[in-house]
Amino acid sequence: MTIKQNIPYLLLEKYRKNSQSKSIGWIKNDTVSTLTTHEYYELISKITTALEEIGVRANDKVSILADTSYIWNLYDMSCLCLNATVVPIYPTYTDDEVSYIIDHSQSSTLILDSEKQLKKVSDSIDNLKSLKSLVILGDIKDQDLIQACSKHFKIYTHKELLEKGKLISLDKPNRLEELIDSVQDKSLASIVYTSGTTGQPKGAMIRHDAFWSMLQNVKSALGHNIDESDRLLTFLPLSHVLGRCDSMLHLSLGIENVYAESIDKLVDNIGLAKPTVMISVPRIFEKIYSKTQSTIEGEGIIKQKLFKWAERVSTEYFSYIDRDQSPPSSVLIARNLAYQTVFSKIYNRFGGKIRFFVSGGAPLGLDIIKFLRSANLTVLEGYGLTETIAPCCVNPVSKQMPGTVGLPLGDTQFKFDSDGEILVKSSALFSGYYNNDDETDKAFTDGWFRSGDIGKLNSNGYLQITDRKKDIIITSGGKNVAPQKIENLLKIRKYITHFMVVGDKRKFLTGVIGIEKESFLEVLPALELEASVSLEELATNQGVMNLIKEQVEAVNEDLASFESIKKFYIAPVEFTPESGLITPSLKLKKKEILKRFDKEIDAMYN
């Protein structure tokens, strides 16, 4: 019997195998609610048949513009069961970006969740030639807005579709199974648009069998360490390929996915959900690390010394572990004492049940990894891109090597071009960029995907990423500088939220700094600033500049002369997706930063 290699068939298999197994859940009013696989399957059946009833067909493009939630996942799965193509859109995107993706992908249906997102559609109606229907998941109070959109599109609500689906299920109880049987492995499952650090986003085409292969590859690496007793807390954007991978893991690993209310409520939600596994991005860990360091600095001298001692003891303990040696009993006793008195408090902030994190999206600083594992918070750092359908390698649970992104997953192969660029081959790869043959041709060489990242394998076969190919800085003195290392060291320092190294074709390196008001709340009185101070006022305050200068100089001490930061500029605007300075996946939009602050950058060199 030929095994079907598509996502809906994984759902059907799970349902047939054990319909009472755990599936997905969500948090509301401080309560975790969950669905069994039977309940999950029945909800998908209703939504799928209702979408078919309103005209969604195989190969149609359906865009989803909504915040991460379990309902997002229900519609994603329902569209895939129809053999339609899902086009996720970041909810933080502007009107122009939203209309570009809907128009470029030729989406005929748009699923959205709020008045804010409907307004984006309303403001771009003239550009949405292919769009025919809207499905609204949340409540819209502005009836004039609904009325204006209803003149151009058929509008349905989530509640309406559930009612339609309920009636259809009574008449055609096996319709979902029939639709799943007709899904083709080679069908286009999704077009995931890159978040566009360098211009218009490109739509990466991902086929069903590629999604299926990605899940199999993850299973080959983590399947022995995860079972049906495990719980994931899902909070990453489902419009990002890593979040999408997270949302599908319950189908292949049997794990339960609980959806957080939002990133803002993540800390509270962790305490409620008590996850055993979490997939995250470095920014979350960086914030935890910075906040802990700030708290320690504000403590008395005795507590500061205790923390330093605990760090030193943990470093010694893990130095034996990394060499595959058993620590002596004196080190074991000291390590246990350090954990109980200091690090256990940090561990318990994550619900008290975490066994490991998987971190992807960008490199995680060595200091942060060491800090977290001292608190028994194991981080399996991995690597992947939209085009590799998220993870293509990860550190194994059995042995992590800090500073690397692990071993290749499943059938993934790596090789390196003459300049060190990582080339990837796998069954879990995208199939090219939608309606963009030129970029597709550039992305491949003899079947190998050109990642754009520079890296190497260490002596143990673990992959190390040194930088993005296009980010390498060559100073006017001919020095090659990898900015990623410097940026990672600086953005975890107190008062610095984001740091971008500048210096290509220049005599020396400078930096553009992003700050957050929250980081300065404790020092506002000493700076003689009011609590109502604006970010713009902070950015130009001499006291703030002096505080940040101390942090930059401290990092410079550990850098080579040509790598050190000679001057910096503090941006008077927060680095957010809305401000256009970082992507929704929290990567710096370097071209936009250079363009936005070109005069200020030039001034640092004059």
Coordinates of C-alpha atoms in Angstrom, one line a residue:
M1 CA 0.0 0.0 0.0
T2 CA 1.3 3.4 -1.0
I3 CA 1.6 5.8 2.0
K4 CA -0.1 9.1 1.2
Q5 CA 2.2 12.0 1.9
N6 CA 0.0 14.9 2.7
I7 CA -1.2 16.8 5.8
P8 CA -4.9 15.9 5.7
Y9 CA -4.1 12.2 5.5
L10 CA -2.0 12.6 8.7
L11 CA -5.2 14.0 10.3
L12 CA -7.3 11.1 9.0
E13 CA -4.7 8.6 10.3
K14 CA -4.6 10.1 13.8
Y15 CA -8.4 10.1 13.9
R16 CA -8.7 6.5 12.8
K17 CA -5.9 5.4 15.2
N18 CA -7.3 7.0 18.4
S19 CA -10.1 9.5 18.1
Q20 CA -9.9 10.2 21.9
S21 CA -6.3 11.2 21.8
K22 CA -5.4 14.8 22.7
S23 CA -5.4 17.3 19.8
I24 CA -5.4 21.1 20.3
G25 CA -6.4 23.5 23.1
W26 CA -6.6 27.2 23.9
I27 CA -6.6 29.5 26.9
K28 CA -9.5 31.8 27.9
N29 CA -10.5 33.3 31.2
D30 CA -7.5 31.7 32.9
T31 CA -8.7 28.2 31.9
V32 CA -7.2 25.7 29.5
S33 CA -9.7 24.1 27.2
T34 CA -8.8 21.1 24.9
L35 CA -10.3 19.2 22.0
T36 CA -10.0 15.4 21.5
T37 CA -9.0 14.3 18.0
H38 CA -12.6 13.4 17.5
E39 CA -13.9 16.9 18.4
Y40 CA -11.1 18.4 16.3
Y41 CA -12.0 16.3 13.3
E42 CA -15.7 17.1 13.6
L43 CA -15.0 20.9 13.7
I44 CA -12.7 20.6 10.7
S45 CA -15.5 18.6 8.9
K46 CA -18.0 21.4 9.5
I47 CA -15.7 24.2 8.3
T48 CA -14.4 22.2 5.3
T49 CA -17.8 21.3 4.0
A50 CA -19.1 24.9 4.6
L51 CA -16.1 26.3 2.7
E52 CA -16.9 24.0 -0.1
E53 CA -20.5 25.1 0.0
I54 CA -19.6 28.8 -0.4
G55 CA -17.4 28.0 -3.4
V56 CA -13.9 27.2 -2.3
R57 CA -12.4 24.5 -4.6
A58 CA -9.3 22.5 -5.1
N59 CA -6.3 24.7 -6.1
D60 CA -8.1 28.0 -5.1
K61 CA -5.9 30.4 -3.1
V62 CA -7.2 31.3 0.4
S63 CA -5.5 34.0 2.4
I64 CA -5.5 34.0 6.2
L65 CA -5.0 37.4 7.9
A66 CA -5.4 36.8 11.6
D67 CA -3.5 36.5 14.9
T68 CA -2.3 33.1 16.1
S69 CA -5.2 31.1 17.6
Y70 CA -6.7 27.6 17.5
I71 CA -9.3 28.8 15.0
W72 CA -6.5 29.9 12.6
N73 CA -5.4 26.3 12.7
L74 CA -8.9 24.9 12.1
Y75 CA -9.2 27.0 8.9
D76 CA -5.7 26.1 7.8
M77 CA -6.5 22.4 8.1
S78 CA -9.9 22.8 6.5
C79 CA -8.5 24.6 3.4
L80 CA -5.8 21.9 3.1
C81 CA -8.5 19.2 3.3
L82 CA -10.2 20.9 0.3
N83 CA -6.9 20.7 -1.6
A84 CA -6.9 24.5 -1.6
T85 CA -3.7 26.6 -1.2
V86 CA -3.3 28.5 2.0
V87 CA -1.6 31.9 1.9
P88 CA -0.8 33.2 5.4
I89 CA -0.4 36.9 5.9
Y90 CA 1.3 38.6 8.9
P91 CA -1.4 40.5 10.9
T92 CA 1.1 43.3 11.4
Y93 CA 1.4 43.9 7.7
T94 CA 0.3 47.3 6.3
D95 CA -2.6 47.8 3.9
D96 CA -0.2 47.9 1.0
E97 CA 1.6 44.7 2.0
V98 CA -1.7 42.9 2.6
S99 CA -3.1 43.9 -0.8
Y100 CA 0.1 43.0 -2.6
I101 CA 0.1 39.4 -1.2
I102 CA -3.7 38.9 -1.9
D103 CA -3.3 40.3 -5.4
H104 CA 0.0 38.6 -6.2
S105 CA -1.2 35.2 -5.0
Q106 CA -4.5 35.6 -6.7
S107 CA -6.5 34.7 -3.6
S108 CA -10.2 34.4 -4.1
T109 CA -11.1 34.1 -0.4
L110 CA -9.7 35.9 2.6
I111 CA -10.2 34.8 6.2
L112 CA -9.7 37.6 8.8
D113 CA -10.3 38.0 12.5
S114 CA -10.9 41.7 13.4
E115 CA -12.1 45.1 12.5
K116 CA -8.5 46.3 12.1
Q117 CA -7.8 43.7 9.4
L118 CA -11.2 44.4 7.7
K119 CA -10.2 48.1 7.5
K120 CA -7.0 47.1 5.6
V121 CA -9.2 45.3 3.0
S122 CA -11.6 48.2 2.8
D123 CA -8.8 50.7 2.2
S124 CA -7.4 48.5 -0.7
I125 CA -10.6 47.4 -2.4
D126 CA -9.6 48.7 -5.8
N127 CA -6.4 46.6 -5.8
L128 CA -8.1 43.3 -4.9
K129 CA -9.2 42.1 -8.3
S130 CA -9.2 38.4 -7.6
L131 CA -10.9 38.5 -4.2
K132 CA -14.5 37.3 -4.1
S133 CA -15.3 36.3 -0.5
L134 CA -14.5 37.2 3.1
V135 CA -14.8 35.0 6.1
I136 CA -14.8 37.0 9.4
L137 CA -13.8 35.1 12.5
G138 CA -14.4 37.8 15.2
D139 CA -17.0 40.4 16.0
I140 CA -17.1 43.6 13.9
K141 CA -18.9 46.5 15.5
D142 CA -18.6 48.9 12.6
Q143 CA -21.6 48.0 10.5
D144 CA -20.8 50.8 8.0
L145 CA -17.5 49.0 7.3
I146 CA -19.3 45.7 6.8
Q147 CA -21.7 47.4 4.5
A148 CA -19.0 49.0 2.4
C149 CA -17.2 45.7 2.0
S150 CA -20.4 43.7 1.2
K151 CA -20.8 45.7 -2.0
H152 CA -17.6 44.1 -3.3
F153 CA -17.4 40.7 -1.6
K154 CA -19.6 38.0 -0.3
I155 CA -19.2 38.1 3.5
Y156 CA -19.6 35.1 5.9
T157 CA -19.0 34.7 9.6
H158 CA -17.4 31.8 11.4
K159 CA -20.7 31.2 13.2
E160 CA -22.6 31.0 9.9
L161 CA -20.1 28.5 8.5
L162 CA -20.3 26.3 11.5
E163 CA -24.1 26.2 11.1
K164 CA -23.8 25.4 7.4
G165 CA -21.3 22.7 8.2
K166 CA -23.5 21.2 10.8
L167 CA -26.4 20.7 8.4
I168 CA -24.1 19.4 5.6
S169 CA -22.6 16.8 8.0
L170 CA -26.0 15.4 8.7
D171 CA -26.6 15.0 5.0
K172 CA -23.1 13.9 4.0
P173 CA -21.4 12.4 7.1
N174 CA -18.4 11.1 5.2
R175 CA -17.8 14.1 3.0
L176 CA -14.6 15.1 4.8
E177 CA -13.1 11.7 4.3
E178 CA -14.0 11.8 0.6
L179 CA -12.3 15.2 0.3
I180 CA -9.2 14.0 2.1
D181 CA -8.9 11.0 -0.2
S182 CA -8.9 13.3 -3.2
V183 CA -6.0 15.5 -1.9
Q184 CA -2.9 15.1 -4.1
D185 CA 0.6 14.8 -2.5
K186 CA 2.1 17.1 -5.2
S187 CA -0.6 19.7 -4.8
L188 CA 0.4 23.2 -3.8
A189 CA -0.5 23.3 0.0
S190 CA 0.7 26.8 0.7
I191 CA 2.4 30.0 -0.5
V192 CA 4.3 31.4 2.4
Y193 CA 5.6 34.9 1.7
T194 CA 9.0 35.8 3.1
S195 CA 8.8 38.7 5.4
G196 CA 10.9 40.9 3.1
T197 CA 14.0 42.3 4.7
T198 CA 15.2 43.5 1.3
G199 CA 12.1 44.5 -0.7
Q200 CA 8.8 43.0 -1.8
P201 CA 8.1 39.6 -0.2
K202 CA 8.6 36.5 -2.4
G203 CA 6.0 33.7 -2.2
A204 CA 7.6 30.4 -1.4
M205 CA 5.5 27.5 -2.9
I206 CA 5.2 24.5 -0.5
R207 CA 3.7 21.3 -1.7
H208 CA 1.8 18.8 0.5
D209 CA 4.6 16.1 0.3
A210 CA 7.2 18.8 1.4
F211 CA 5.2 19.7 4.5
W212 CA 4.8 15.9 5.2
S213 CA 8.5 15.4 4.8
M214 CA 9.3 18.2 7.1
L215 CA 7.2 16.6 9.8
Q216 CA 8.8 13.2 9.2
N217 CA 12.2 14.8 9.5
V218 CA 11.3 16.5 12.8
K219 CA 9.9 13.1 14.0
S220 CA 13.1 11.3 13.1
A221 CA 15.0 13.8 15.4
L222 CA 12.6 14.4 18.3
G223 CA 10.1 11.4 18.0
H224 CA 12.0 9.4 20.7
N225 CA 11.8 12.4 23.1
I226 CA 8.2 13.4 22.7
D227 CA 5.0 11.4 23.2
E228 CA 1.2 11.9 23.7
S229 CA 1.8 13.0 27.3
D230 CA 3.7 16.1 26.1
R231 CA 2.1 19.6 25.7
L232 CA 3.3 22.4 23.5
L233 CA 2.4 26.0 24.1
T234 CA 2.0 27.6 20.7
F235 CA 2.4 31.4 20.4
L236 CA 4.6 32.1 17.3
P237 CA 2.8 33.7 14.3
L238 CA 1.1 31.0 12.2
S239 CA 1.9 33.3 9.3
H240 CA 5.6 32.3 9.9
V241 CA 6.7 28.9 8.7
L242 CA 8.2 28.0 12.1
G243 CA 4.8 28.7 13.8
R244 CA 3.1 26.7 11.1
C245 CA 5.4 23.8 11.8
D246 CA 4.6 24.1 15.5
S247 CA 0.9 24.0 14.8
M248 CA 1.2 20.7 12.8
L249 CA 3.3 18.8 15.2
H250 CA 0.4 17.2 17.0
L251 CA -0.5 15.3 13.8
S252 CA 2.9 13.6 13.6
L253 CA 4.1 13.4 17.2
G254 CA 0.8 13.0 19.1
I255 CA 1.7 16.0 21.2
E256 CA -1.0 18.4 22.4
N257 CA -0.9 21.9 21.1
V258 CA -2.3 24.6 23.4
Y259 CA -2.6 28.1 21.9
A260 CA -1.5 31.0 24.0
E261 CA -3.8 34.1 24.1
S262 CA -1.0 36.3 22.8
I263 CA 2.7 37.0 23.2
D264 CA 1.9 39.8 25.7
K265 CA 0.2 37.2 28.0
L266 CA 2.8 34.5 27.4
V267 CA 4.3 34.5 30.9
D268 CA 0.9 34.1 32.5
N269 CA -0.1 31.5 30.0
I270 CA 3.0 29.4 30.6
G271 CA 2.1 29.2 34.3
L272 CA -1.5 28.1 33.3
A273 CA -0.6 25.6 30.5
K274 CA 2.5 24.2 32.1
P275 CA 4.0 23.1 28.8
T276 CA 6.7 20.4 28.6
V277 CA 8.0 21.5 25.2
M278 CA 8.1 24.9 23.5
I279 CA 9.2 26.2 20.2
S280 CA 10.4 29.8 20.4
V281 CA 12.6 32.4 18.8
P282 CA 15.7 34.0 20.3
R283 CA 14.1 37.4 21.1
I284 CA 12.0 35.7 23.8
F285 CA 15.1 34.3 25.5
E286 CA 17.0 37.5 25.1
K287 CA 14.3 39.4 27.0
I288 CA 14.3 36.9 29.8
Y289 CA 18.1 37.0 30.0
S290 CA 18.3 40.9 30.0
K291 CA 15.5 41.2 32.6
T292 CA 17.2 38.7 34.9
Q293 CA 20.6 40.5 34.5
S294 CA 18.9 43.8 35.3
T295 CA 17.2 42.3 38.4
I296 CA 20.5 40.9 39.7
E297 CA 22.3 44.3 39.2
G298 CA 19.6 45.9 41.3
E299 CA 20.1 43.4 44.2
G300 CA 22.4 43.8 47.2
I301 CA 26.1 42.8 47.0
I302 CA 25.5 39.5 48.8
K303 CA 22.9 38.3 46.2
Q304 CA 25.1 39.5 43.4
K305 CA 28.0 37.4 44.7
L306 CA 25.7 34.4 45.2
F307 CA 24.5 34.6 41.6
K308 CA 28.1 34.9 40.3
W309 CA 29.1 31.9 42.4
A310 CA 26.1 29.9 41.0
E311 CA 27.1 30.8 37.4
R312 CA 30.7 29.8 38.1
V313 CA 29.7 26.4 39.6
S314 CA 27.3 25.7 36.7
T315 CA 30.0 26.6 34.1
E316 CA 32.4 24.1 35.8
Y317 CA 29.7 21.4 35.9
F318 CA 28.8 21.7 32.2
S319 CA 32.5 21.8 31.2
Y320 CA 32.6 18.2 32.3
I321 CA 29.3 17.3 30.6
D322 CA 30.5 18.9 27.3
R323 CA 33.6 16.7 27.4
D324 CA 31.4 13.6 28.0
Q325 CA 33.0 13.2 31.5
S326 CA 31.3 12.6 34.9
P327 CA 31.7 15.6 37.2
P328 CA 33.4 14.9 40.5
S329 CA 31.1 14.6 43.6
S330 CA 32.3 18.0 44.9
V331 CA 31.2 19.7 41.7
L332 CA 27.9 17.8 41.7
I333 CA 27.1 18.9 45.2
A334 CA 28.0 22.5 44.5
R335 CA 25.9 22.4 41.2
N336 CA 22.8 21.0 43.0
L337 CA 23.1 23.7 45.7
A338 CA 23.5 26.4 43.1
Y339 CA 20.4 25.2 41.3
Q340 CA 18.3 25.0 44.4
T341 CA 19.2 28.4 45.7
V342 CA 19.4 30.4 42.5
F343 CA 18.4 28.8 39.2
S344 CA 15.3 26.8 40.3
K345 CA 13.4 30.1 40.6
I346 CA 14.1 30.8 36.9
Y347 CA 13.1 27.3 35.9
N348 CA 9.7 27.6 37.7
R349 CA 8.8 30.8 35.8
F350 CA 8.2 28.5 32.8
G351 CA 5.5 26.4 34.6
G352 CA 7.8 23.9 36.2
K353 CA 7.5 21.1 33.6
I354 CA 9.6 22.3 30.7
R355 CA 11.9 19.5 29.4
F356 CA 13.3 21.5 26.4
F357 CA 12.9 24.4 24.1
V358 CA 13.5 24.4 20.3
S359 CA 14.8 27.8 19.2
G360 CA 15.0 28.9 15.6
G361 CA 14.8 31.9 13.4
A362 CA 18.2 33.4 14.3
P363 CA 21.3 32.5 16.3
L364 CA 21.1 32.5 20.1
G365 CA 24.0 34.0 22.0
L366 CA 26.3 31.6 23.8
D367 CA 25.8 33.5 27.1
I368 CA 22.0 33.0 26.9
I369 CA 22.3 29.3 26.2
K370 CA 24.7 28.8 29.1
F371 CA 22.4 30.9 31.4
L372 CA 19.3 28.9 30.5
R373 CA 20.8 25.5 30.8
S374 CA 22.1 26.4 34.3
A375 CA 18.4 26.7 35.1
N376 CA 17.8 23.2 33.6
L377 CA 16.2 24.9 30.6
T378 CA 17.6 23.0 27.7
V379 CA 17.5 24.8 24.4
L380 CA 17.8 22.8 21.2
E381 CA 19.0 25.4 18.8
G382 CA 18.0 24.7 15.2
Y383 CA 18.2 26.3 11.8
G384 CA 15.9 26.7 8.9
L385 CA 14.3 29.2 6.5
T386 CA 10.9 29.7 4.8
E387 CA 12.3 27.8 1.8
T388 CA 13.4 24.8 3.9
I389 CA 9.9 24.8 5.6
A390 CA 11.4 25.8 9.0
P391 CA 13.7 23.3 10.6
C392 CA 16.3 21.5 8.5
C393 CA 18.7 20.8 11.4
V394 CA 18.5 20.9 15.2
N395 CA 20.7 20.0 18.2
P396 CA 19.7 16.6 19.5
V397 CA 18.3 16.1 23.0
S398 CA 21.1 13.7 23.8
K399 CA 23.9 16.2 23.2
Q400 CA 23.7 19.9 22.5
M401 CA 26.7 21.9 21.3
P402 CA 26.3 25.6 22.1
G403 CA 27.3 27.8 19.2
T404 CA 26.0 25.3 16.7
V405 CA 22.5 24.7 15.2
G406 CA 22.8 21.0 15.4
L407 CA 22.7 18.0 13.0
P408 CA 20.8 17.7 9.7
L409 CA 17.2 16.4 10.1
G410 CA 16.1 13.2 8.3
D411 CA 17.1 13.3 4.6
T412 CA 18.6 16.8 4.7
Q413 CA 22.0 17.2 3.2
F414 CA 24.4 20.2 3.3
K415 CA 27.3 21.2 1.2
F416 CA 29.2 24.4 1.0
D417 CA 30.0 26.7 -1.9
S418 CA 33.6 28.2 -2.4
D419 CA 32.6 31.2 -0.3
G420 CA 31.1 29.2 2.5
E421 CA 27.5 29.6 1.5
I422 CA 25.3 26.7 2.8
L423 CA 23.6 24.7 0.1
V424 CA 20.7 22.4 1.1
K425 CA 19.1 19.4 -0.5
S426 CA 16.0 17.7 1.1
S427 CA 12.6 16.3 0.3
A428 CA 11.4 19.1 2.6
L429 CA 12.1 22.1 0.4
F430 CA 9.9 24.7 -1.3
S431 CA 9.3 24.3 -5.0
G432 CA 10.2 27.8 -6.1
Y433 CA 8.7 31.4 -5.8
Y434 CA 5.2 31.9 -7.1
N435 CA 5.1 33.8 -10.4
N436 CA 8.8 34.6 -10.1
D437 CA 10.9 32.4 -12.3
D438 CA 14.0 34.7 -12.1
E439 CA 14.2 34.5 -8.3
T440 CA 13.5 30.7 -8.4
D441 CA 16.4 30.2 -10.9
K442 CA 18.8 32.2 -8.6
A443 CA 17.7 30.1 -5.6
F444 CA 18.9 26.7 -6.9
T445 CA 22.2 25.3 -8.3
D446 CA 21.9 21.8 -9.7
G447 CA 19.0 21.0 -7.3
W448 CA 20.7 22.5 -4.3
F449 CA 19.0 25.4 -2.5
R450 CA 21.2 28.4 -1.9
S451 CA 20.5 29.4 1.6
G452 CA 22.3 32.8 1.6
D453 CA 23.9 31.9 4.9
I454 CA 27.6 31.3 5.5
G455 CA 28.6 28.4 7.6
K456 CA 30.6 25.2 8.2
L457 CA 30.4 21.8 9.8
N458 CA 32.5 21.3 13.0
S459 CA 34.5 18.1 13.7
N460 CA 31.3 16.5 15.2
G461 CA 29.2 17.2 12.1
Y462 CA 27.2 20.0 13.8
L463 CA 26.4 23.0 11.6
Q464 CA 27.7 26.4 12.6
I465 CA 26.2 29.6 11.0
T466 CA 28.7 32.5 10.9
D467 CA 26.6 35.1 9.1
R468 CA 24.2 36.0 6.3
K469 CA 26.1 36.2 3.0
K470 CA 24.6 39.6 2.1
D471 CA 25.3 41.0 5.6
I472 CA 29.1 40.5 5.5
I473 CA 30.7 44.0 6.0
I474 CA 33.9 44.8 4.2
T475 CA 35.5 48.0 5.6
S476 CA 37.4 50.4 3.4
G477 CA 40.5 48.9 5.0
G478 CA 39.6 45.5 3.5
K479 CA 38.6 43.8 6.8
N480 CA 35.8 41.3 6.5
V481 CA 33.4 41.6 9.5
A482 CA 30.6 39.3 10.4
P483 CA 28.1 41.6 12.1
Q484 CA 25.9 38.9 13.6
K485 CA 28.4 38.1 16.3
I486 CA 28.7 41.7 17.3
E487 CA 25.0 42.4 17.2
N488 CA 24.3 39.3 19.3
L489 CA 26.7 40.5 22.0
L490 CA 25.2 44.0 22.1
K491 CA 21.5 43.3 22.0
I492 CA 21.6 41.4 25.2
R493 CA 23.2 44.2 27.1
K494 CA 21.3 46.3 29.5
Y495 CA 19.3 49.2 27.8
I496 CA 20.0 47.9 24.3
T497 CA 17.0 46.2 22.6
H498 CA 18.3 46.1 19.0
F499 CA 21.7 46.8 17.5
M500 CA 22.6 47.0 13.8
V501 CA 26.3 47.2 12.8
V502 CA 27.1 49.7 10.1
G503 CA 30.4 50.0 8.3
D504 CA 30.4 48.6 4.8
K505 CA 33.0 50.4 2.7
R506 CA 33.6 52.7 5.7
K507 CA 36.8 53.3 7.7
F508 CA 35.4 51.9 11.0
L509 CA 32.2 50.3 12.5
T510 CA 29.3 52.3 14.0
G511 CA 25.9 51.1 15.1
V512 CA 22.2 52.0 15.0
I513 CA 20.5 51.2 18.4
G514 CA 16.9 50.5 19.1
I515 CA 15.7 51.0 22.7
E516 CA 12.5 50.4 24.7
K517 CA 11.2 52.8 27.3
E518 CA 10.6 49.9 29.7
S519 CA 14.4 49.3 30.0
F520 CA 14.9 52.8 31.6
L521 CA 12.0 52.9 34.0
E522 CA 14.2 52.3 37.1
V523 CA 16.8 54.9 36.2
L524 CA 14.4 57.7 35.2
P525 CA 14.6 59.5 38.6
A526 CA 18.4 59.4 38.4
L527 CA 18.3 60.9 34.9
E528 CA 15.8 63.6 36.2
L529 CA 13.2 62.4 33.7
E530 CA 9.4 62.1 34.2
A531 CA 7.6 58.7 33.8
S532 CA 5.8 60.3 30.8
V533 CA 9.0 60.8 28.9
S534 CA 8.8 59.9 25.2
L535 CA 11.1 57.5 23.4
E536 CA 12.4 60.4 21.3
E537 CA 13.4 62.3 24.4
L538 CA 15.2 59.2 25.8
A539 CA 17.1 58.7 22.6
T540 CA 18.6 62.2 22.7
N541 CA 19.2 62.4 26.5
Q542 CA 22.9 62.6 27.4
G543 CA 22.4 60.4 30.5
V544 CA 20.9 57.7 28.3
M545 CA 23.7 58.0 25.8
N546 CA 26.3 57.6 28.7
L547 CA 24.6 54.5 30.0
I548 CA 24.6 52.9 26.6
K549 CA 28.2 54.0 25.9
E550 CA 29.2 52.0 29.0
Q551 CA 27.6 48.9 27.6
V552 CA 29.1 49.3 24.1
E553 CA 32.6 49.9 25.6
A554 CA 32.2 46.8 27.7
V555 CA 31.5 44.7 24.6
N556 CA 34.3 46.4 22.7
E557 CA 36.8 45.0 25.2
D558 CA 36.2 41.5 24.0
L559 CA 36.4 42.4 20.3
A560 CA 39.3 42.9 17.9
S561 CA 40.1 46.5 17.1
F562 CA 38.6 46.4 13.6
E563 CA 35.4 44.8 15.1
S564 CA 34.9 47.4 17.8
I565 CA 32.1 50.0 17.6
K566 CA 33.5 53.5 17.5
K567 CA 30.3 55.5 17.5
F568 CA 26.5 54.8 17.7
Y569 CA 23.2 56.5 17.0
I570 CA 20.1 55.9 19.1
A571 CA 17.0 55.7 17.0
P572 CA 14.1 57.9 18.2
V573 CA 11.5 55.3 17.2
E574 CA 10.8 51.8 18.6
F575 CA 11.9 48.9 16.4
T576 CA 8.6 47.1 15.7
P577 CA 7.0 45.5 12.6
E578 CA 4.6 48.5 12.6
S579 CA 7.4 51.0 12.5
G580 CA 8.9 49.1 9.5
L581 CA 12.3 48.6 11.1
I582 CA 12.0 44.9 11.9
T583 CA 10.1 42.0 10.1
P584 CA 7.2 40.3 11.8
S585 CA 9.7 37.5 12.6
L586 CA 11.7 40.1 14.5
K587 CA 14.7 40.3 12.1
L588 CA 16.3 43.7 11.4
K589 CA 15.2 45.3 8.1
K590 CA 18.7 46.5 7.4
K591 CA 18.1 48.3 4.1
E592 CA 15.2 50.2 5.6
I593 CA 17.3 51.2 8.7
L594 CA 20.1 52.4 6.4
K595 CA 17.6 54.4 4.4
R596 CA 15.6 55.8 7.3
F597 CA 18.7 57.0 9.2
D598 CA 21.1 57.7 6.3
K599 CA 21.8 61.3 7.4
E600 CA 22.5 60.3 11.0
I601 CA 24.8 57.5 9.9
D602 CA 26.7 59.8 7.6
A603 CA 27.1 62.2 10.5
M604 CA 28.9 59.6 12.5
Y605 CA 31.6 59.4 9.8
N606 CA 31.9 63.2 9.1

